[in-house]
């Protein structure tokens, strides 16, 4: 039901950015009520349990309501005024900079931040702090797909087409996405695909709720997607299914890529992946006979130390079969965080300036420095990637300002990262709740939430949306933009950091003009009236670009580039001491580090804590029964959680969700081996041993 008194806005969580409306209730436990909003096309009113219950995190019972400063006497966090707290942060950052230079001050951002916040945070780091040491949690999310997109297509927009195209294609290969749990309202697109006669292939080591929908489920050993994609491409070549005309007209580099593929024989691919040769053949037939097709990847194949090459191999499959740059065909990445797309475009990434410009490109530096009114020479160069930055804390990076992430729970090798955070001279955290990371800070700044502030988000389709303020924030909190405005002022930059989001967006438009992610034709009024605008949108009259690459790819010559890749092992393979593969991921009722969703009773009832999912045969071998506690040991550390026994997982693999802190923290175990191109850590594969706890 729609309701004229409710304010239309969007969910605080994932990249689907479901539309919903909010009506203030005045009730302390949930100050707003969610009202269905059927007019937003992506979810047409449907919401998952996280979206439906999001207003309970607005309650003062679970959130931060005033700044906290660590007492020099007791070492405890104690309430402070905003003036004291901001002065303490400005002091901490200024002192570190004076003693050790600008690069001793780090900044860590998040893909859940609005475009305006991500833009301001990047500008704050480069202009106010003068540091190169900024990166963000999106590095842990879709960075491998982004790098592969850039390499092949010259542009990174997660989906080059709107989701509404998915049901109308002939065949979808969904690789390492459990969207039935991670974007439930999007499952409709796959259901409609099948109703239309299209085929669905799901690639996942587990028979997930998503895999259950598939016409064909391939369950490779974690970390072998690269071999799998190459094996499929080998068969495409061997069976004479290459779209020679498309390859000739629209691509470069095929000969070299083809040569790499030929050594990946189906029998050898079966040995590496565990996927049988007949299944490989069936997948090729389903994909190639359909006439049009899409490959969609998510974190499964991407969060590997070869994630960029793996995505590259899936893109090569699309290019060789002519499933790209044509209507209803193409490769896409299902980005994860609320602003996972926009958050990677406007400068909180280590090597980046707004508009998806490169920090080491002199023309980009000159343009952005012009908008910022600074000397291009004054802009620092590229810094470290997220894990490398966290690993450097307490070394040459001695102070950190963190906004929108909870790395104590979500970073790989988390116990080490926690130690690095503790070793800092100064840590400031802006958050809505006292997260595990905020609890380590010297100063905690309580900020407003989605429903209490306005800003733009760019969803997984590249659709720029307006998330509107629907209710007043509690008295003791300020917005992230007000925080940056206040700090900039204290650090000598009274101008250039407005607290008003629309003012920031107007500057972002100019900064992005002419860049790959061009927002210059988008403004708040348009987004409001049109319900969203797809970038690139280079001028005010431009309709936006829902579909990319139909005429040409974004490379200099307009052709897509095949990238020659060959299979390689995971950074850590199993051995006699650590004989089992650990993979990690999500459950439907918790979000990310759980900082927000672990504060919602209904979600905790549905997903109360961590678990280790394992096959009955493996459970029998180590002698554990359902619900019994298991210790999982890796070279990084140990974690303990109850066993959840199911035949839906490969017998050589265990799965843990990463939403919890404490003894069941999955990331205590995870290997921080990085992809050489994207610097993505290997969240999806490491070697472990199981013991009865
Ligand atoms: N409920 C919920 N929804 C969310 C989130 C959340 O935390 N909770 N987070 C949001 C964010 S930021 C993101 S990035 C997305 C992530 O969305 P997804 O990528 O769908 O989520 P994951 O559970 O991390 O991984 C997906 C699947 O990859 C499989 N997998 C593991 N290893 C491999 C492998 O080696 N190869 C292949 N092919 N598959 C493998 C896992 O079994 C899992 O089912 O979800 C978004 N939505
Ligand atoms: N083992 C394992 N680890 C993983 C993954 C995996 O699959 N396996 N996935 C990785 C992925 S894809 C991701 S995206 C990361 C995410 O992991 P995190 O970066 O930890 O993400 P969140 O838990 O969403 O943390 C966001 C924090 O910011 C706060 N917050 C929310 N909105 C705002 C805001 O507007 N302003 C401010 N200042 N704070 C805000 C929240 O309360 C929360 O504390 O985890 C990664 N870690
Ligand atoms: S699917 Fe994502 S955006 Fe939609 S309600 Fe759930 S968490 Fe929110
Ligand atoms: Mo993510």
Short mmCIF file of C-alpha atoms in Angstrom, two decimals, residues 369-693:
data_model
loop_
_atom_site.label_atom_id
_atom_site.label_comp_id
_atom_site.label_asym_id
_atom_site.label_seq_id
_atom_site.Cartn_x
_atom_site.Cartn_y
_atom_site.Cartn_z
CA UNK A 369 42.56 20.52 -8.72
CA UNK A 370 40.83 23.28 -10.72
CA UNK A 371 37.44 22.39 -9.21
CA UNK A 372 39.00 22.22 -5.74
CA UNK A 373 40.92 25.47 -6.17
CA UNK A 374 44.30 23.93 -5.33
CA UNK A 375 47.60 23.48 -7.14
CA UNK A 376 47.67 20.10 -8.97
CA UNK A 377 51.20 19.65 -7.60
CA UNK A 378 49.78 19.68 -4.07
CA UNK A 379 47.69 16.54 -4.67
CA UNK A 380 49.39 13.43 -3.30
CA UNK A 381 49.91 10.35 -5.49
CA UNK A 382 48.27 6.93 -5.19
CA UNK A 383 48.36 5.24 -1.79
CA UNK A 384 48.04 1.69 -0.47
CA UNK A 385 45.12 -0.70 -0.91
CA UNK A 386 42.77 -1.42 2.01
CA UNK A 387 44.49 -4.47 3.49
CA UNK A 388 47.94 -3.00 2.94
CA UNK A 389 46.82 0.18 4.68
CA UNK A 390 45.37 -1.72 7.66
CA UNK A 391 48.55 -3.78 7.82
CA UNK A 392 50.64 -0.58 7.94
CA UNK A 393 48.79 0.87 10.94
CA UNK A 394 51.14 1.46 13.83
CA UNK A 395 54.05 1.31 11.37
CA UNK A 396 54.41 4.34 9.14
CA UNK A 397 50.69 5.16 9.39
CA UNK A 398 50.15 6.34 12.96
CA UNK A 399 46.70 7.94 12.99
CA UNK A 400 43.50 6.89 11.25
CA UNK A 401 40.14 8.49 10.53
CA UNK A 402 37.61 5.75 9.76
CA UNK A 403 34.12 6.30 8.36
CA UNK A 404 31.68 3.55 7.35
CA UNK A 405 33.48 0.26 7.95
CA UNK A 406 34.04 -2.26 10.75
CA UNK A 407 37.33 -3.98 9.85
CA UNK A 408 37.75 -5.67 13.24
CA UNK A 409 35.08 -8.07 11.97
CA UNK A 410 35.30 -7.77 8.19
CA UNK A 411 38.99 -7.55 7.29
CA UNK A 412 41.03 -10.66 6.47
CA UNK A 413 43.42 -11.92 9.17
CA UNK A 414 41.25 -9.96 11.54
CA UNK A 415 43.15 -10.61 14.77
CA UNK A 416 46.24 -9.08 13.19
CA UNK A 417 44.24 -6.12 11.88
CA UNK A 418 42.71 -5.62 15.31
CA UNK A 419 46.22 -5.54 16.76
CA UNK A 420 47.33 -2.98 14.17
CA UNK A 421 44.33 -0.76 15.03
CA UNK A 422 45.20 -1.02 18.74
CA UNK A 423 48.80 0.00 18.01
CA UNK A 424 47.80 3.35 16.48
CA UNK A 425 48.77 6.60 18.19
CA UNK A 426 45.31 7.92 17.37
CA UNK A 427 42.08 6.43 16.01
CA UNK A 428 38.87 8.32 15.25
CA UNK A 429 35.74 6.47 14.12
CA UNK A 430 32.48 7.94 12.80
CA UNK A 431 29.66 5.42 13.07
CA UNK A 432 26.00 5.08 13.89
CA UNK A 433 26.58 2.39 16.53
CA UNK A 434 29.46 1.41 18.81
CA UNK A 435 30.90 -1.17 16.40
CA UNK A 436 33.78 -3.47 17.41
CA UNK A 437 36.10 -1.03 15.61
CA UNK A 438 34.56 2.09 17.15
CA UNK A 439 35.07 0.48 20.58
CA UNK A 440 38.86 0.72 19.98
CA UNK A 441 38.82 4.41 19.05
CA UNK A 442 40.22 7.38 20.93
CA UNK A 443 37.26 9.42 19.70
CA UNK A 444 33.88 8.11 18.51
CA UNK A 445 31.71 10.46 16.47
CA UNK A 446 28.01 9.48 16.36
CA UNK A 447 26.47 10.17 12.97
CA UNK A 448 23.02 10.43 11.44
CA UNK A 449 21.57 7.51 9.52
CA UNK A 450 20.02 6.98 6.09
CA UNK A 451 16.49 7.98 7.13
CA UNK A 452 17.71 11.16 8.82
CA UNK A 453 19.74 12.68 6.00
CA UNK A 454 19.56 13.23 2.25
CA UNK A 455 22.08 12.02 -0.29
CA UNK A 456 22.53 10.16 -3.55
CA UNK A 457 23.34 6.48 -3.94
CA UNK A 458 24.26 4.72 -7.18
CA UNK A 459 22.80 1.24 -7.23
CA UNK A 460 24.27 -1.90 -8.79
CA UNK A 461 22.84 -0.95 -12.18
CA UNK A 462 24.56 2.45 -12.24
CA UNK A 463 21.26 4.18 -11.45
CA UNK A 464 21.78 7.33 -9.38
CA UNK A 465 19.06 7.56 -6.71
CA UNK A 466 18.01 10.08 -4.10
CA UNK A 467 17.78 8.79 -0.56
CA UNK A 468 15.63 11.36 1.19
CA UNK A 469 15.51 12.48 4.78
CA UNK A 470 12.28 11.21 6.29
CA UNK A 471 12.66 12.12 9.97
CA UNK A 472 14.66 14.29 12.33
CA UNK A 473 17.80 12.84 13.88
CA UNK A 474 18.23 12.75 17.67
CA UNK A 475 19.79 15.88 19.15
CA UNK A 476 23.26 14.48 19.87
CA UNK A 477 24.27 13.28 16.42
CA UNK A 478 25.68 15.05 13.35
CA UNK A 479 25.99 13.94 9.74
CA UNK A 480 29.27 12.70 8.26
CA UNK A 481 29.29 15.82 6.08
CA UNK A 482 28.95 18.02 9.20
CA UNK A 483 31.83 16.08 10.75
CA UNK A 484 34.08 16.69 7.75
CA UNK A 485 32.94 20.33 7.60
CA UNK A 486 33.81 20.80 11.26
CA UNK A 487 37.17 19.05 11.06
CA UNK A 488 38.16 20.88 7.88
CA UNK A 489 37.37 24.17 9.61
CA UNK A 490 39.51 23.29 12.63
CA UNK A 491 42.33 22.27 10.30
CA UNK A 492 42.35 25.57 8.41
CA UNK A 493 39.90 24.85 5.59
CA UNK A 494 36.84 26.92 6.47
CA UNK A 495 35.69 26.71 2.85
CA UNK A 496 35.26 23.79 0.46
CA UNK A 497 33.54 21.28 2.76
CA UNK A 498 29.86 22.21 2.87
CA UNK A 499 27.59 20.25 5.20
CA UNK A 500 24.67 20.51 2.77
CA UNK A 501 24.54 17.38 0.57
CA UNK A 502 23.07 19.11 -2.47
CA UNK A 503 25.87 21.68 -2.40
CA UNK A 504 28.40 18.83 -2.32
CA UNK A 505 26.62 17.09 -5.19
CA UNK A 506 26.76 20.26 -7.31
CA UNK A 507 30.55 20.28 -6.87
CA UNK A 508 30.77 16.53 -7.52
CA UNK A 509 28.98 17.10 -10.83
CA UNK A 510 31.65 19.54 -11.92
CA UNK A 511 34.49 17.36 -10.65
CA UNK A 512 33.13 14.34 -12.53
CA UNK A 513 32.49 16.24 -15.78
CA UNK A 514 34.37 14.67 -18.65
CA UNK A 515 35.45 11.67 -16.55
CA UNK A 516 34.41 8.05 -17.14
CA UNK A 517 31.67 8.25 -14.48
CA UNK A 518 30.23 11.54 -15.65
CA UNK A 519 27.43 12.86 -13.40
CA UNK A 520 27.40 16.41 -14.78
CA UNK A 521 23.91 16.16 -16.27
CA UNK A 522 22.38 14.84 -13.04
CA UNK A 523 20.84 16.98 -10.31
CA UNK A 524 18.64 16.34 -7.27
CA UNK A 525 15.50 17.61 -8.99
CA UNK A 526 15.98 15.29 -11.96
CA UNK A 527 16.68 12.26 -9.83
CA UNK A 528 13.60 13.03 -7.78
CA UNK A 529 11.33 13.50 -10.81
CA UNK A 530 12.67 10.61 -12.88
CA UNK A 531 13.16 8.17 -10.00
CA UNK A 532 16.83 7.71 -10.92
CA UNK A 533 19.29 8.52 -13.72
CA UNK A 534 21.91 6.13 -15.14
CA UNK A 535 25.45 7.49 -15.56
CA UNK A 536 27.19 8.49 -17.77
CA UNK A 537 25.00 11.55 -18.08
CA UNK A 538 27.28 14.24 -19.48
CA UNK A 539 24.85 17.16 -19.85
CA UNK A 540 21.57 18.38 -18.36
CA UNK A 541 19.40 17.37 -21.35
CA UNK A 542 21.03 13.92 -21.66
CA UNK A 543 18.66 11.01 -20.92
CA UNK A 544 21.30 8.98 -19.03
CA UNK A 545 22.70 5.64 -20.20
CA UNK A 546 20.89 2.50 -18.99
CA UNK A 547 22.70 0.33 -21.57
CA UNK A 548 26.40 0.61 -22.33
CA UNK A 549 28.63 -0.68 -25.14
CA UNK A 550 25.90 -1.34 -27.72
CA UNK A 551 27.74 0.70 -30.35
CA UNK A 552 31.28 0.64 -29.02
CA UNK A 553 33.23 -0.31 -25.93
CA UNK A 554 34.89 2.42 -23.86
CA UNK A 555 38.42 1.61 -25.04
CA UNK A 556 40.43 3.96 -27.28
CA UNK A 557 39.62 1.94 -30.42
CA UNK A 558 36.09 1.08 -29.33
CA UNK A 559 36.85 -2.66 -29.26
CA UNK A 560 36.68 -4.94 -26.25
CA UNK A 561 40.02 -6.51 -25.25
CA UNK A 562 40.47 -10.21 -24.69
CA UNK A 563 42.96 -10.72 -21.86
CA UNK A 564 45.09 -13.86 -22.08
CA UNK A 565 44.81 -15.74 -18.78
CA UNK A 566 45.72 -19.19 -17.55
CA UNK A 567 44.73 -21.06 -14.43
CA UNK A 568 46.79 -20.90 -11.25
CA UNK A 569 46.40 -22.35 -7.79
CA UNK A 570 44.97 -20.55 -4.78
CA UNK A 571 47.54 -18.75 -2.62
CA UNK A 572 47.09 -21.44 0.02
CA UNK A 573 46.21 -24.97 -1.10
CA UNK A 574 45.21 -27.75 1.26
CA UNK A 575 47.90 -30.13 2.60
CA UNK A 576 48.24 -32.85 5.22
CA UNK A 577 48.21 -30.35 8.08
CA UNK A 578 45.33 -28.19 6.76
CA UNK A 579 43.31 -30.62 4.62
CA UNK A 580 39.99 -28.77 4.22
CA UNK A 581 39.04 -25.69 2.17
CA UNK A 582 37.34 -22.85 4.05
CA UNK A 583 35.10 -20.49 2.15
CA UNK A 584 33.11 -17.61 3.65
CA UNK A 585 30.07 -15.51 2.83
CA UNK A 586 26.68 -14.39 4.00
CA UNK A 587 23.29 -15.38 5.39
CA UNK A 588 20.04 -13.65 4.54
CA UNK A 589 19.29 -12.14 7.95
CA UNK A 590 22.61 -10.48 8.78
CA UNK A 591 24.44 -7.71 6.96
CA UNK A 592 28.23 -7.56 6.63
CA UNK A 593 30.09 -7.10 9.93
CA UNK A 594 26.67 -7.23 11.62
CA UNK A 595 27.21 -3.85 13.28
CA UNK A 596 23.71 -2.79 12.31
CA UNK A 597 21.75 -6.04 11.91
CA UNK A 598 23.06 -7.68 15.10
CA UNK A 599 21.16 -4.90 16.88
CA UNK A 600 17.77 -6.05 15.51
CA UNK A 601 15.91 -8.68 17.59
CA UNK A 602 13.97 -10.16 14.70
CA UNK A 603 17.14 -10.68 12.65
CA UNK A 604 19.02 -12.19 15.59
CA UNK A 605 16.19 -14.61 16.13
CA UNK A 606 16.52 -15.75 12.52
CA UNK A 607 20.34 -15.80 12.47
CA UNK A 608 21.58 -15.91 16.07
CA UNK A 609 25.25 -16.65 15.55
CA UNK A 610 28.11 -18.09 13.55
CA UNK A 611 28.24 -21.68 12.33
CA UNK A 612 30.41 -24.02 10.33
CA UNK A 613 28.58 -25.62 7.43
CA UNK A 614 29.96 -29.04 6.51
CA UNK A 615 29.04 -32.20 4.63
CA UNK A 616 27.82 -35.28 6.57
CA UNK A 617 30.85 -37.30 5.38
CA UNK A 618 33.28 -34.72 6.70
CA UNK A 619 31.30 -34.43 9.95
CA UNK A 620 31.50 -38.17 10.40
CA UNK A 621 35.22 -38.19 9.74
CA UNK A 622 35.94 -35.73 12.54
CA UNK A 623 33.15 -37.13 14.70
CA UNK A 624 30.90 -34.11 15.22
CA UNK A 625 27.13 -34.07 15.38
CA UNK A 626 24.74 -31.30 14.37
CA UNK A 627 25.09 -28.31 16.71
CA UNK A 628 28.30 -29.52 18.36
CA UNK A 629 31.09 -26.99 18.57
CA UNK A 630 33.96 -27.26 16.10
CA UNK A 631 37.30 -25.50 16.19
CA UNK A 632 38.47 -24.36 12.78
CA UNK A 633 42.21 -23.77 12.61
CA UNK A 634 44.14 -21.96 9.88
CA UNK A 635 47.68 -20.58 9.71
CA UNK A 636 46.22 -17.24 10.93
CA UNK A 637 44.37 -18.45 14.01
CA UNK A 638 41.41 -20.43 15.31
CA UNK A 639 37.65 -19.92 15.47
CA UNK A 640 34.94 -21.90 17.24
CA UNK A 641 31.32 -22.30 16.14
CA UNK A 642 28.59 -24.95 16.09
CA UNK A 643 28.43 -27.46 13.24
CA UNK A 644 25.65 -27.20 10.71
CA UNK A 645 25.60 -30.43 8.77
CA UNK A 646 24.20 -30.42 5.24
CA UNK A 647 24.67 -32.42 2.06
CA UNK A 648 24.38 -29.17 0.05
CA UNK A 649 28.11 -28.43 0.39
CA UNK A 650 31.08 -30.19 -1.18
CA UNK A 651 32.65 -32.74 1.17
CA UNK A 652 36.09 -31.09 0.84
CA UNK A 653 34.84 -27.63 1.82
CA UNK A 654 33.44 -25.86 4.88
CA UNK A 655 31.56 -22.55 4.84
CA UNK A 656 31.38 -19.89 7.53
CA UNK A 657 29.43 -16.63 7.45
CA UNK A 658 31.54 -13.63 8.51
CA UNK A 659 28.93 -11.52 10.33
CA UNK A 660 30.09 -12.09 13.91
CA UNK A 661 32.92 -10.99 16.22
CA UNK A 662 34.45 -13.00 19.03
CA UNK A 663 35.39 -16.66 18.96
CA UNK A 664 33.23 -17.38 15.91
CA UNK A 665 34.84 -14.65 13.79
CA UNK A 666 35.47 -16.22 10.37
CA UNK A 667 38.00 -13.57 9.42
CA UNK A 668 40.37 -14.71 12.15
CA UNK A 669 41.06 -17.56 9.72
CA UNK A 670 41.06 -15.84 6.33
CA UNK A 671 44.24 -15.53 4.27
CA UNK A 672 45.10 -11.93 3.29
CA UNK A 673 46.82 -13.02 0.06
CA UNK A 674 46.10 -10.25 -2.46
CA UNK A 675 45.21 -10.27 -6.15
CA UNK A 676 48.18 -8.60 -7.90
CA UNK A 677 45.98 -6.24 -9.95
CA UNK A 678 42.95 -5.40 -7.78
CA UNK A 679 44.59 -6.01 -4.35
CA UNK A 680 41.50 -8.04 -3.37
CA UNK A 681 42.14 -10.44 -0.46
CA UNK A 682 41.38 -14.15 -0.83
CA UNK A 683 38.22 -14.26 1.32
CA UNK A 684 36.85 -17.25 -0.55
CA UNK A 685 39.69 -19.80 -0.23
CA UNK A 686 42.07 -20.85 2.50
CA UNK A 687 43.24 -24.12 4.02
CA UNK A 688 41.99 -25.19 7.46
CA UNK A 689 41.87 -28.13 9.83
CA UNK A 690 38.83 -29.06 11.93
CA UNK A 691 38.88 -30.21 15.53
CA UNK A 692 36.15 -31.07 17.98
CA UNK A 693 35.97 -28.18 20.44
#
